[in-house]
Amino acid sequence: MTRLDWVSRRAAGALHGDLVVPGDKSVSHRALMFGALAEGTTHIRGFLEGEDTRATAAILGKLGVRFDTPAPGERVVHGVGLHGLRGTDEPLDCGNAGTGMRLLAGLLAGQGFDATLVGDASLSGRPMRRVTDPLGEMGAQIDTNDGKPPLRIHGGRKLKGITYKSPVASAQIKSALLLAGLYAEGTTEVIEPHPTRDYTESMLKAFGWPIEYSPGKAKVEGGHVLRAVDVDVPADFSSAAFFIVAACVVPGSLVRLKGVGLNPRRTGLLAALELMGADIGVENERHSGGEVIADLVVRYRPLHGVALPLDIVPDMIDEFPALFVAAACAEGMTTIRGAAELRVKESDRIATMANGLKACGVLIDELPDGAIIRGGPIGGGSVDSHGDHRIAMSFAIAGLVAAAPITIGDCANVATSFPGFVELANGVGFSLGSAG
């Protein structure tokens, strides 16, 4: 991937506009997988046309699943049934998609053929034992590179259901085990230390697979059938988050984000910002495919620092880079604890955000599981996103209120989750361009 650097400059005025951000990445990944394993044809609307989700589609295509693309943002998945995938000797490239790799590890653990999952340099450094170890307890055999990709999954293993008490709250771990549980003998149950997003459970139910679930628990048994249904993908809350925070910190702003998915296990950022004094309205709330969808109306209002409650941390783990910027713009001190999971994302997001904010003159103390951020003026500077799309987009927000331009290095991976971000951002008042 060709290196891409950005320069973000102070906004010329307030941010204004109505926005539709791309479809939810988590839902898009799962719709592809369940559509592939279903009997019949699944029509997906609102599909995220990002590199991560396209990588998952390409992998399923190599395994014998046929896809049609009638229009951008649509996929027609011709399901092959639970046991209809075909093996390939080619490595299956997940690109930068940690969600894709972890969920596919569970899906492939019960197949009759061997498979190898690989990724880019960033993904190849990320921990996978949190998924491969419990899959091993179910009878899977997965070889790793000292707990990291590539994952070499041996086929023909007989899986058995287990009850797994996850040491960390992770929808990816839960989803991988539930996918393996479709192929396992008996019942697979996952118990979490804190409830995580339930996209997998909701979609299994929609595709007709018997499942029991409640916040923090999910249980499936093997031996049933998935039946195709159409899937409408809501706008991705994690993509909306950058515009939510931007409107909160640029004086005079008023931004409306349309059709955003508001899964309660996903929207901790709204609770955090409201504690900080943000003005965020929820309008036109409705339901689609088991998910809550609404329009968000965000108006500028000065923020103040808070001690972030621990109980909302797992519900906003992807949004922390943007929250760090909000905290840097707030009056007073913000304390973030309980977010150690940030250290094993696309980058060590605690260290990367702390180093970048310090380079722009922000007072921040890095903690093992979070940070203490003292709000105040943000200066210009150069920061390195380390190829992490959420870091890059967060510093694009910081540049809107900085005293001088902020140069953001290594931004090409933004296309993995948010194609068209620069054009959409500049359309509502950002001043974002390529460096050099």
CSV table of C-alpha atoms in Angstrom, one decimal:
chain,number,residue,atom,x,y,z
A,1,MET,CA,0.0,0.0,0.0
A,2,THR,CA,1.3,3.4,-1.0
A,3,ARG,CA,2.1,5.6,1.9
A,4,LEU,CA,-0.3,8.6,2.4
A,5,ASP,CA,0.2,11.5,4.8
A,6,TRP,CA,-2.4,14.2,5.6
A,7,VAL,CA,-2.3,17.8,6.7
A,8,SER,CA,-5.3,18.9,8.8
A,9,ARG,CA,-5.7,22.7,9.3
A,10,ARG,CA,-7.8,24.8,11.5
A,11,ALA,CA,-11.5,25.0,10.4
A,12,ALA,CA,-12.4,28.2,8.5
A,13,GLY,CA,-15.7,28.3,10.4
A,14,ALA,CA,-18.3,26.0,12.0
A,15,LEU,CA,-19.0,22.6,10.7
A,16,HIS,CA,-22.4,22.2,9.0
A,17,GLY,CA,-24.2,19.6,7.0
A,18,ASP,CA,-26.2,16.4,6.8
A,19,LEU,CA,-24.1,13.2,6.5
A,20,VAL,CA,-24.5,9.6,5.8
A,21,VAL,CA,-21.4,7.7,6.9
A,22,PRO,CA,-20.5,4.3,5.4
A,23,GLY,CA,-22.3,1.1,6.5
A,24,ASP,CA,-21.3,-0.7,9.8
A,25,LYS,CA,-18.2,-2.8,9.4
A,26,SER,CA,-19.1,-5.3,12.0
A,27,VAL,CA,-22.5,-6.0,10.5
A,28,SER,CA,-21.1,-6.1,7.0
A,29,HIS,CA,-18.5,-8.8,7.9
A,30,ARG,CA,-21.1,-10.9,9.6
A,31,ALA,CA,-23.7,-10.6,6.9
A,32,LEU,CA,-21.2,-11.9,4.3
A,33,MET,CA,-20.3,-14.9,6.5
A,34,PHE,CA,-23.8,-15.9,7.5
A,35,GLY,CA,-25.0,-15.3,4.0
A,36,ALA,CA,-22.3,-17.6,2.7
A,37,LEU,CA,-23.2,-20.4,5.1
A,38,ALA,CA,-26.9,-20.0,4.6
A,39,GLU,CA,-29.3,-22.0,2.4
A,40,GLY,CA,-30.6,-19.6,-0.3
A,41,THR,CA,-29.7,-16.1,-1.4
A,42,THR,CA,-29.0,-13.1,0.9
A,43,HIS,CA,-29.3,-9.5,-0.3
A,44,ILE,CA,-27.2,-7.1,1.7
A,45,ARG,CA,-27.9,-3.3,1.4
A,46,GLY,CA,-25.8,-0.6,3.0
A,47,PHE,CA,-22.7,-2.8,2.7
A,48,LEU,CA,-19.4,-1.1,3.7
A,49,GLU,CA,-17.2,-0.8,0.6
A,50,GLY,CA,-14.0,-0.8,2.6
A,51,GLU,CA,-10.9,-2.9,2.2
A,52,ASP,CA,-11.5,-4.9,5.3
A,53,THR,CA,-15.0,-6.1,4.3
A,54,ARG,CA,-13.9,-6.7,0.7
A,55,ALA,CA,-11.1,-8.9,2.0
A,56,THR,CA,-13.6,-11.0,3.8
A,57,ALA,CA,-15.7,-11.3,0.6
A,58,ALA,CA,-12.6,-12.2,-1.4
A,59,ILE,CA,-11.7,-15.0,1.1
A,60,LEU,CA,-15.3,-16.4,0.9
A,61,GLY,CA,-15.1,-16.2,-2.8
A,62,LYS,CA,-11.9,-18.3,-2.8
A,63,LEU,CA,-13.8,-20.8,-0.7
A,64,GLY,CA,-16.5,-21.2,-3.4
A,65,VAL,CA,-19.1,-18.6,-2.5
A,66,ARG,CA,-20.5,-16.5,-5.4
A,67,PHE,CA,-21.2,-12.8,-4.9
A,68,ASP,CA,-23.0,-10.4,-7.2
A,69,THR,CA,-22.6,-6.6,-6.9
A,70,PRO,CA,-25.7,-5.0,-8.4
A,71,ALA,CA,-24.6,-1.5,-7.1
A,72,PRO,CA,-22.1,0.0,-4.8
A,73,GLY,CA,-23.1,-0.8,-1.2
A,74,GLU,CA,-25.0,-3.9,-2.3
A,75,ARG,CA,-24.0,-7.6,-2.3
A,76,VAL,CA,-26.0,-10.6,-3.3
A,77,VAL,CA,-24.6,-13.7,-1.6
A,78,HIS,CA,-25.4,-17.1,-3.0
A,79,GLY,CA,-25.2,-19.3,0.0
A,80,VAL,CA,-23.5,-22.7,-0.1
A,81,GLY,CA,-24.9,-24.0,3.2
A,82,LEU,CA,-23.1,-24.9,6.4
A,83,HIS,CA,-21.0,-27.6,4.8
A,84,GLY,CA,-20.6,-26.2,1.3
A,85,LEU,CA,-17.3,-24.3,1.5
A,86,ARG,CA,-14.5,-25.7,-0.6
A,87,GLY,CA,-10.8,-25.6,0.4
A,88,THR,CA,-8.0,-23.8,-1.4
A,89,ASP,CA,-4.2,-24.1,-1.2
A,90,GLU,CA,-3.9,-20.3,-1.5
A,91,PRO,CA,-3.3,-18.2,1.7
A,92,LEU,CA,-6.5,-16.3,2.7
A,93,ASP,CA,-5.5,-12.6,3.0
A,94,CYS,CA,-7.4,-10.7,5.7
A,95,GLY,CA,-5.5,-7.5,5.0
A,96,ASN,CA,-5.9,-5.2,8.0
A,97,ALA,CA,-9.1,-6.8,9.2
A,98,GLY,CA,-8.7,-8.2,12.8
A,99,THR,CA,-12.5,-8.8,12.9
A,100,GLY,CA,-12.4,-10.7,9.7
A,101,MET,CA,-9.4,-12.9,10.8
A,102,ARG,CA,-10.8,-13.7,14.3
A,103,LEU,CA,-14.3,-14.5,13.1
A,104,LEU,CA,-13.0,-16.6,10.1
A,105,ALA,CA,-10.8,-18.6,12.5
A,106,GLY,CA,-14.0,-19.7,14.3
A,107,LEU,CA,-15.8,-20.4,11.0
A,108,LEU,CA,-12.9,-22.3,9.5
A,109,ALA,CA,-12.1,-24.4,12.6
A,110,GLY,CA,-15.0,-26.8,11.9
A,111,GLN,CA,-14.3,-27.3,8.1
A,112,GLY,CA,-13.0,-30.5,6.5
A,113,PHE,CA,-10.1,-28.7,4.8
A,114,ASP,CA,-6.9,-26.9,5.9
A,115,ALA,CA,-6.8,-23.1,5.6
A,116,THR,CA,-4.2,-20.4,6.3
A,117,LEU,CA,-5.2,-16.9,7.3
A,118,VAL,CA,-2.6,-14.1,6.7
A,119,GLY,CA,-2.7,-10.4,7.1
A,120,ASP,CA,-0.7,-7.2,6.5
A,121,ALA,CA,2.2,-6.1,8.6
A,122,SER,CA,-0.1,-4.5,11.2
A,123,LEU,CA,-2.4,-7.4,11.6
A,124,SER,CA,0.5,-9.9,11.6
A,125,GLY,CA,1.6,-8.3,14.9
A,126,ARG,CA,-1.7,-8.6,16.7
A,127,PRO,CA,-2.5,-11.2,19.4
A,128,MET,CA,-4.6,-14.2,18.3
A,129,ARG,CA,-4.3,-16.6,21.3
A,130,ARG,CA,-7.4,-15.0,22.9
A,131,VAL,CA,-9.3,-16.7,20.0
A,132,THR,CA,-7.1,-19.7,19.1
A,133,ASP,CA,-6.8,-21.0,22.7
A,134,PRO,CA,-10.5,-21.4,23.4
A,135,LEU,CA,-11.0,-22.8,19.9
A,136,GLY,CA,-8.3,-25.3,20.9
A,137,GLU,CA,-10.4,-26.3,23.9
A,138,MET,CA,-13.2,-27.0,21.5
A,139,GLY,CA,-10.9,-29.4,19.5
A,140,ALA,CA,-9.6,-27.1,16.8
A,141,GLN,CA,-6.0,-27.3,15.8
A,142,ILE,CA,-4.6,-23.9,14.9
A,143,ASP,CA,-0.9,-23.1,14.5
A,144,THR,CA,0.3,-19.6,15.0
A,145,ASN,CA,3.5,-17.6,14.9
A,146,ASP,CA,4.1,-17.3,18.7
A,147,GLY,CA,0.4,-16.4,19.1
A,148,LYS,CA,0.3,-14.1,16.1
A,149,PRO,CA,-0.7,-14.5,12.4
A,150,PRO,CA,-0.5,-16.4,10.2
A,151,LEU,CA,-3.1,-18.8,11.5
A,152,ARG,CA,-2.8,-22.3,10.1
A,153,ILE,CA,-6.1,-24.1,10.7
A,154,HIS,CA,-6.1,-27.8,10.3
A,155,GLY,CA,-9.3,-29.2,8.9
A,156,GLY,CA,-11.2,-32.4,9.7
A,157,ARG,CA,-11.2,-31.8,13.5
A,158,LYS,CA,-14.2,-32.8,15.5
A,159,LEU,CA,-15.4,-29.9,17.6
A,160,LYS,CA,-17.2,-30.2,20.9
A,161,GLY,CA,-19.2,-27.5,22.6
A,162,ILE,CA,-17.7,-25.9,25.8
A,163,THR,CA,-18.7,-23.3,28.3
A,164,TYR,CA,-16.1,-20.5,28.1
A,165,LYS,CA,-15.7,-17.8,30.6
A,166,SER,CA,-13.9,-15.1,28.7
A,167,PRO,CA,-11.2,-13.2,30.7
A,168,VAL,CA,-11.8,-10.1,28.5
A,169,ALA,CA,-15.0,-8.5,27.1
A,170,SER,CA,-14.6,-9.0,23.4
A,171,ALA,CA,-17.3,-9.5,20.8
A,172,GLN,CA,-14.7,-10.9,18.4
A,173,ILE,CA,-13.8,-13.8,20.9
A,174,LYS,CA,-17.5,-14.5,21.5
A,175,SER,CA,-18.3,-14.4,17.8
A,176,ALA,CA,-15.5,-16.8,16.9
A,177,LEU,CA,-16.6,-19.3,19.4
A,178,LEU,CA,-20.3,-19.1,18.4
A,179,LEU,CA,-19.3,-19.6,14.7
A,180,ALA,CA,-17.3,-22.7,15.7
A,181,GLY,CA,-20.2,-23.8,17.8
A,182,LEU,CA,-22.4,-24.1,14.7
A,183,TYR,CA,-20.1,-27.0,13.8
A,184,ALA,CA,-19.6,-28.4,17.3
A,185,GLU,CA,-21.3,-31.4,18.9
A,186,GLY,CA,-23.4,-30.2,21.9
A,187,THR,CA,-23.7,-26.7,23.3
A,188,THR,CA,-21.3,-23.8,23.1
A,189,GLU,CA,-21.7,-21.1,25.7
A,190,VAL,CA,-19.8,-17.9,26.1
A,191,ILE,CA,-19.9,-15.9,29.4
A,192,GLU,CA,-18.3,-12.4,29.4
A,193,PRO,CA,-17.1,-10.2,32.2
A,194,HIS,CA,-19.0,-7.3,30.7
A,195,PRO,CA,-21.7,-7.4,27.9
A,196,THR,CA,-20.3,-6.8,24.4
A,197,ARG,CA,-22.1,-5.9,21.2
A,198,ASP,CA,-24.5,-8.7,20.1
A,199,TYR,CA,-24.4,-8.4,16.3
A,200,THR,CA,-23.6,-12.1,15.9
A,201,GLU,CA,-26.4,-13.2,18.2
A,202,SER,CA,-28.9,-11.0,16.5
A,203,MET,CA,-27.9,-12.1,13.1
A,204,LEU,CA,-27.9,-15.8,14.0
A,205,LYS,CA,-31.4,-15.4,15.2
A,206,ALA,CA,-32.4,-13.5,12.0
A,207,PHE,CA,-30.9,-16.4,9.9
A,208,GLY,CA,-33.0,-18.9,11.8
A,209,TRP,CA,-30.4,-20.5,14.1
A,210,PRO,CA,-31.8,-21.3,17.6
A,211,ILE,CA,-29.8,-19.2,20.1
A,212,GLU,CA,-30.2,-18.1,23.7
A,213,TYR,CA,-28.6,-14.8,24.6
A,214,SER,CA,-28.8,-12.1,27.2
A,215,PRO,CA,-26.3,-9.3,28.1
A,216,GLY,CA,-23.0,-11.1,28.9
A,217,LYS,CA,-24.1,-14.6,27.8
A,218,ALA,CA,-24.7,-16.4,24.6
A,219,LYS,CA,-25.4,-20.1,23.9
A,220,VAL,CA,-25.8,-22.1,20.7
A,221,GLU,CA,-25.9,-25.8,19.8
A,222,GLY,CA,-24.7,-27.4,16.6
A,223,GLY,CA,-26.6,-29.2,14.0
A,224,HIS,CA,-29.1,-26.7,12.7
A,225,VAL,CA,-29.5,-24.8,9.4
A,226,LEU,CA,-29.0,-21.1,8.5
A,227,ARG,CA,-31.7,-19.8,6.1
A,228,ALA,CA,-31.0,-16.7,3.9
A,229,VAL,CA,-32.6,-13.4,4.8
A,230,ASP,CA,-32.0,-9.9,3.5
A,231,VAL,CA,-29.8,-7.6,5.6
A,232,ASP,CA,-30.0,-3.8,5.8
A,233,VAL,CA,-26.7,-2.5,7.3
A,234,PRO,CA,-27.0,0.6,9.4
A,235,ALA,CA,-24.5,3.5,9.2
A,236,ASP,CA,-21.4,2.7,11.3
A,237,PHE,CA,-21.4,4.3,14.7
A,238,SER,CA,-17.6,4.2,14.9
A,239,SER,CA,-17.4,6.1,11.6
A,240,ALA,CA,-20.0,8.6,12.8
A,241,ALA,CA,-17.9,9.1,16.0
A,242,PHE,CA,-15.3,11.3,14.3
A,243,PHE,CA,-18.0,13.8,13.1
A,244,ILE,CA,-19.8,13.6,16.5
A,245,VAL,CA,-16.6,14.7,18.3
A,246,ALA,CA,-15.7,17.2,15.6
A,247,ALA,CA,-19.0,19.0,15.9
A,248,CYS,CA,-18.6,18.9,19.7
A,249,VAL,CA,-15.3,20.8,19.6
A,250,VAL,CA,-15.6,23.3,16.7
A,251,PRO,CA,-17.5,26.4,17.9
A,252,GLY,CA,-20.9,27.0,16.2
A,253,SER,CA,-21.1,23.6,14.6
A,254,LEU,CA,-24.4,21.8,13.8
A,255,VAL,CA,-24.1,18.4,12.1
A,256,ARG,CA,-26.8,15.8,11.4
A,257,LEU,CA,-25.7,12.1,11.0
A,258,LYS,CA,-28.4,10.0,9.3
A,259,GLY,CA,-29.4,6.4,9.9
A,260,VAL,CA,-26.7,5.6,12.5
A,261,GLY,CA,-26.7,2.2,14.2
A,262,LEU,CA,-27.2,2.6,18.0
A,263,ASN,CA,-26.5,-0.9,19.3
A,264,PRO,CA,-26.4,-0.2,23.1
A,265,ARG,CA,-23.1,-2.2,23.4
A,266,ARG,CA,-21.5,0.1,20.9
A,267,THR,CA,-22.5,3.7,21.9
A,268,GLY,CA,-20.6,4.3,25.1
A,269,LEU,CA,-19.1,7.4,23.4
A,270,LEU,CA,-22.5,9.1,23.5
A,271,ALA,CA,-22.7,8.6,27.3
A,272,ALA,CA,-19.1,9.8,27.7
A,273,LEU,CA,-19.6,13.0,25.7
A,274,GLU,CA,-23.0,13.7,27.4
A,275,LEU,CA,-21.2,13.5,30.8
A,276,MET,CA,-18.7,16.0,29.4
A,277,GLY,CA,-21.6,18.4,28.5
A,278,ALA,CA,-22.1,17.6,24.9
A,279,ASP,CA,-25.4,18.5,23.1
A,280,ILE,CA,-26.4,15.4,21.1
A,281,GLY,CA,-30.0,14.8,20.1
A,282,VAL,CA,-31.5,11.5,18.9
A,283,GLU,CA,-34.2,11.8,16.3
A,284,ASN,CA,-36.3,9.5,14.0
A,285,GLU,CA,-35.5,6.4,16.0
A,286,ARG,CA,-36.5,3.1,14.4
A,287,HIS,CA,-35.6,-0.6,14.2
A,288,SER,CA,-34.2,-2.7,11.3
A,289,GLY,CA,-33.0,-6.3,11.4
A,290,GLY,CA,-33.0,-6.3,15.2
A,291,GLU,CA,-30.8,-3.1,15.4
A,292,VAL,CA,-31.8,0.4,16.6
A,293,ILE,CA,-31.2,3.1,14.0
A,294,ALA,CA,-31.6,6.9,14.4
A,295,ASP,CA,-30.4,10.3,13.2
A,296,LEU,CA,-28.0,12.1,15.5
A,297,VAL,CA,-28.0,15.9,15.7
A,298,VAL,CA,-24.8,17.3,17.3
A,299,ARG,CA,-24.5,21.0,18.3
A,300,TYR,CA,-21.3,22.6,19.6
A,301,ARG,CA,-21.3,23.1,23.4
A,302,PRO,CA,-18.1,23.6,25.5
A,303,LEU,CA,-17.0,20.3,27.1
A,304,HIS,CA,-15.6,19.8,30.6
A,305,GLY,CA,-13.3,17.0,31.8
A,306,VAL,CA,-14.7,13.9,33.7
A,307,ALA,CA,-13.5,10.7,35.3
A,308,LEU,CA,-14.8,8.3,32.8
A,309,PRO,CA,-17.0,5.6,34.5
A,310,LEU,CA,-15.5,2.1,34.1
A,311,ASP,CA,-18.8,0.5,33.1
A,312,ILE,CA,-19.0,2.3,29.8
A,313,VAL,CA,-15.5,1.6,28.7
A,314,PRO,CA,-16.2,-1.7,26.9
A,315,ASP,CA,-19.0,-0.1,25.0
A,316,MET,CA,-16.7,2.5,23.3
A,317,ILE,CA,-13.4,0.7,22.8
A,318,ASP,CA,-13.1,1.7,19.1
A,319,GLU,CA,-14.0,5.3,19.8
A,320,PHE,CA,-11.3,6.1,22.4
A,321,PRO,CA,-8.9,7.8,20.0
A,322,ALA,CA,-11.6,10.4,19.1
A,323,LEU,CA,-12.5,10.7,22.9
A,324,PHE,CA,-8.8,11.5,23.6
A,325,VAL,CA,-9.2,14.5,21.3
A,326,ALA,CA,-12.5,15.6,22.9
A,327,ALA,CA,-10.7,15.4,26.3
A,328,ALA,CA,-7.8,17.5,25.0
A,329,CYS,CA,-10.4,20.2,24.0
A,330,ALA,CA,-12.3,20.1,27.2
A,331,GLU,CA,-11.9,22.4,30.2
A,332,GLY,CA,-10.2,20.6,33.1
A,333,MET,CA,-9.0,17.0,33.5
A,334,THR,CA,-10.3,13.8,32.0
A,335,THR,CA,-9.3,10.4,33.5
A,336,ILE,CA,-9.6,7.2,31.5
A,337,ARG,CA,-9.0,3.9,33.1
A,338,GLY,CA,-9.9,0.3,32.3
A,339,ALA,CA,-9.0,0.5,28.6
A,340,ALA,CA,-6.0,-1.8,28.4
A,341,GLU,CA,-7.6,-3.4,25.4
A,342,LEU,CA,-6.5,-0.3,23.5
A,343,ARG,CA,-2.9,-1.6,23.6
A,344,VAL,CA,-3.6,-4.5,21.3
A,345,LYS,CA,-5.6,-2.8,18.5
A,346,GLU,CA,-4.2,-1.8,15.1
A,347,SER,CA,-1.6,0.1,17.1
A,348,ASP,CA,-1.0,0.6,20.8
A,349,ARG,CA,-3.7,3.3,20.8
A,350,ILE,CA,-2.9,4.6,24.3
A,351,ALA,CA,0.8,5.1,23.4
A,352,THR,CA,0.1,6.4,19.9
A,353,MET,CA,-2.5,8.9,21.0
A,354,ALA,CA,-0.4,10.0,24.0
A,355,ASN,CA,2.7,10.6,21.8
A,356,GLY,CA,0.7,12.4,19.2
A,357,LEU,CA,-1.1,14.7,21.6
A,358,LYS,CA,2.2,15.5,23.4
A,359,ALA,CA,3.7,16.4,20.0
A,360,CYS,CA,0.9,19.0,19.7
A,361,GLY,CA,1.5,20.4,23.2
A,362,VAL,CA,-1.3,18.6,25.0
A,363,LEU,CA,-0.6,17.7,28.7
A,364,ILE,CA,-1.3,13.9,28.9
A,365,ASP,CA,0.0,11.3,31.3
A,366,GLU,CA,-0.1,7.7,29.9
A,367,LEU,CA,-1.4,5.0,32.2
A,368,PRO,CA,-1.1,1.2,31.8
A,369,ASP,CA,-4.9,1.1,31.1
A,370,GLY,CA,-5.7,4.6,30.0
A,371,ALA,CA,-4.6,8.2,30.4
A,372,ILE,CA,-5.0,11.5,32.3
A,373,ILE,CA,-5.6,14.3,29.8
A,374,ARG,CA,-5.6,18.0,30.8
A,375,GLY,CA,-7.6,20.1,28.3
A,376,GLY,CA,-6.1,23.2,26.8
A,377,PRO,CA,-4.8,24.7,23.6
A,378,ILE,CA,-3.7,22.3,20.9
A,379,GLY,CA,-0.6,23.3,18.9
A,380,GLY,CA,0.5,22.2,15.5
A,381,GLY,CA,2.9,19.4,14.9
A,382,SER,CA,3.7,16.1,13.2
A,383,VAL,CA,2.2,12.9,14.5
A,384,ASP,CA,2.5,9.3,13.3
A,385,SER,CA,-0.7,7.2,13.1
A,386,HIS,CA,1.3,4.0,12.8
A,387,GLY,CA,-1.0,2.9,10.0
A,388,ASP,CA,-4.0,3.0,12.4
A,389,HIS,CA,-7.1,4.4,10.7
A,390,ARG,CA,-8.8,5.6,13.8
A,391,ILE,CA,-5.7,7.4,15.0
A,392,ALA,CA,-5.4,9.2,11.6
A,393,MET,CA,-9.0,10.3,11.6
A,394,SER,CA,-8.8,11.5,15.3
A,395,PHE,CA,-5.9,13.8,14.6
A,396,ALA,CA,-7.8,15.1,11.6
A,397,ILE,CA,-10.3,16.4,14.2
A,398,ALA,CA,-7.5,17.8,16.3
A,399,GLY,CA,-6.3,19.8,13.4
A,400,LEU,CA,-9.6,21.6,13.2
A,401,VAL,CA,-8.9,23.4,16.5
A,402,ALA,CA,-5.1,23.5,16.5
A,403,ALA,CA,-3.1,26.7,16.4
A,404,ALA,CA,-1.1,25.5,13.4
A,405,PRO,CA,-1.5,22.6,10.9
A,406,ILE,CA,-1.1,19.0,12.1
A,407,THR,CA,0.7,16.6,9.7
A,408,ILE,CA,-0.5,13.1,10.1
A,409,GLY,CA,1.7,10.3,8.9
A,410,ASP,CA,0.7,6.9,7.4
A,411,CYS,CA,-3.0,7.4,6.7
A,412,ALA,CA,-3.6,5.0,3.8
A,413,ASN,CA,-5.4,2.4,6.1
A,414,VAL,CA,-8.3,4.8,6.5
A,415,ALA,CA,-9.7,3.2,3.4
A,416,THR,CA,-10.0,-0.1,5.3
A,417,SER,CA,-12.9,1.3,7.4
A,418,PHE,CA,-14.0,4.6,5.9
A,419,PRO,CA,-13.6,5.0,2.2
A,420,GLY,CA,-14.3,8.6,1.1
A,421,PHE,CA,-13.5,10.1,4.6
A,422,VAL,CA,-11.6,13.1,3.3
A,423,GLU,CA,-14.2,14.1,0.8
A,424,LEU,CA,-17.1,13.8,3.3
A,425,ALA,CA,-15.1,15.6,6.0
A,426,ASN,CA,-14.2,18.5,3.7
A,427,GLY,CA,-17.8,18.7,2.6
A,428,VAL,CA,-18.9,19.8,6.1
A,429,GLY,CA,-16.0,22.1,6.8
A,430,PHE,CA,-12.8,20.2,7.5
A,431,SER,CA,-9.6,21.5,5.9
A,432,LEU,CA,-7.9,18.2,5.2
A,433,GLY,CA,-5.4,17.4,2.4
A,434,SER,CA,-2.5,15.4,1.3
A,435,ALA,CA,0.9,16.3,2.7
A,436,GLY,CA,3.8,17.1,0.3
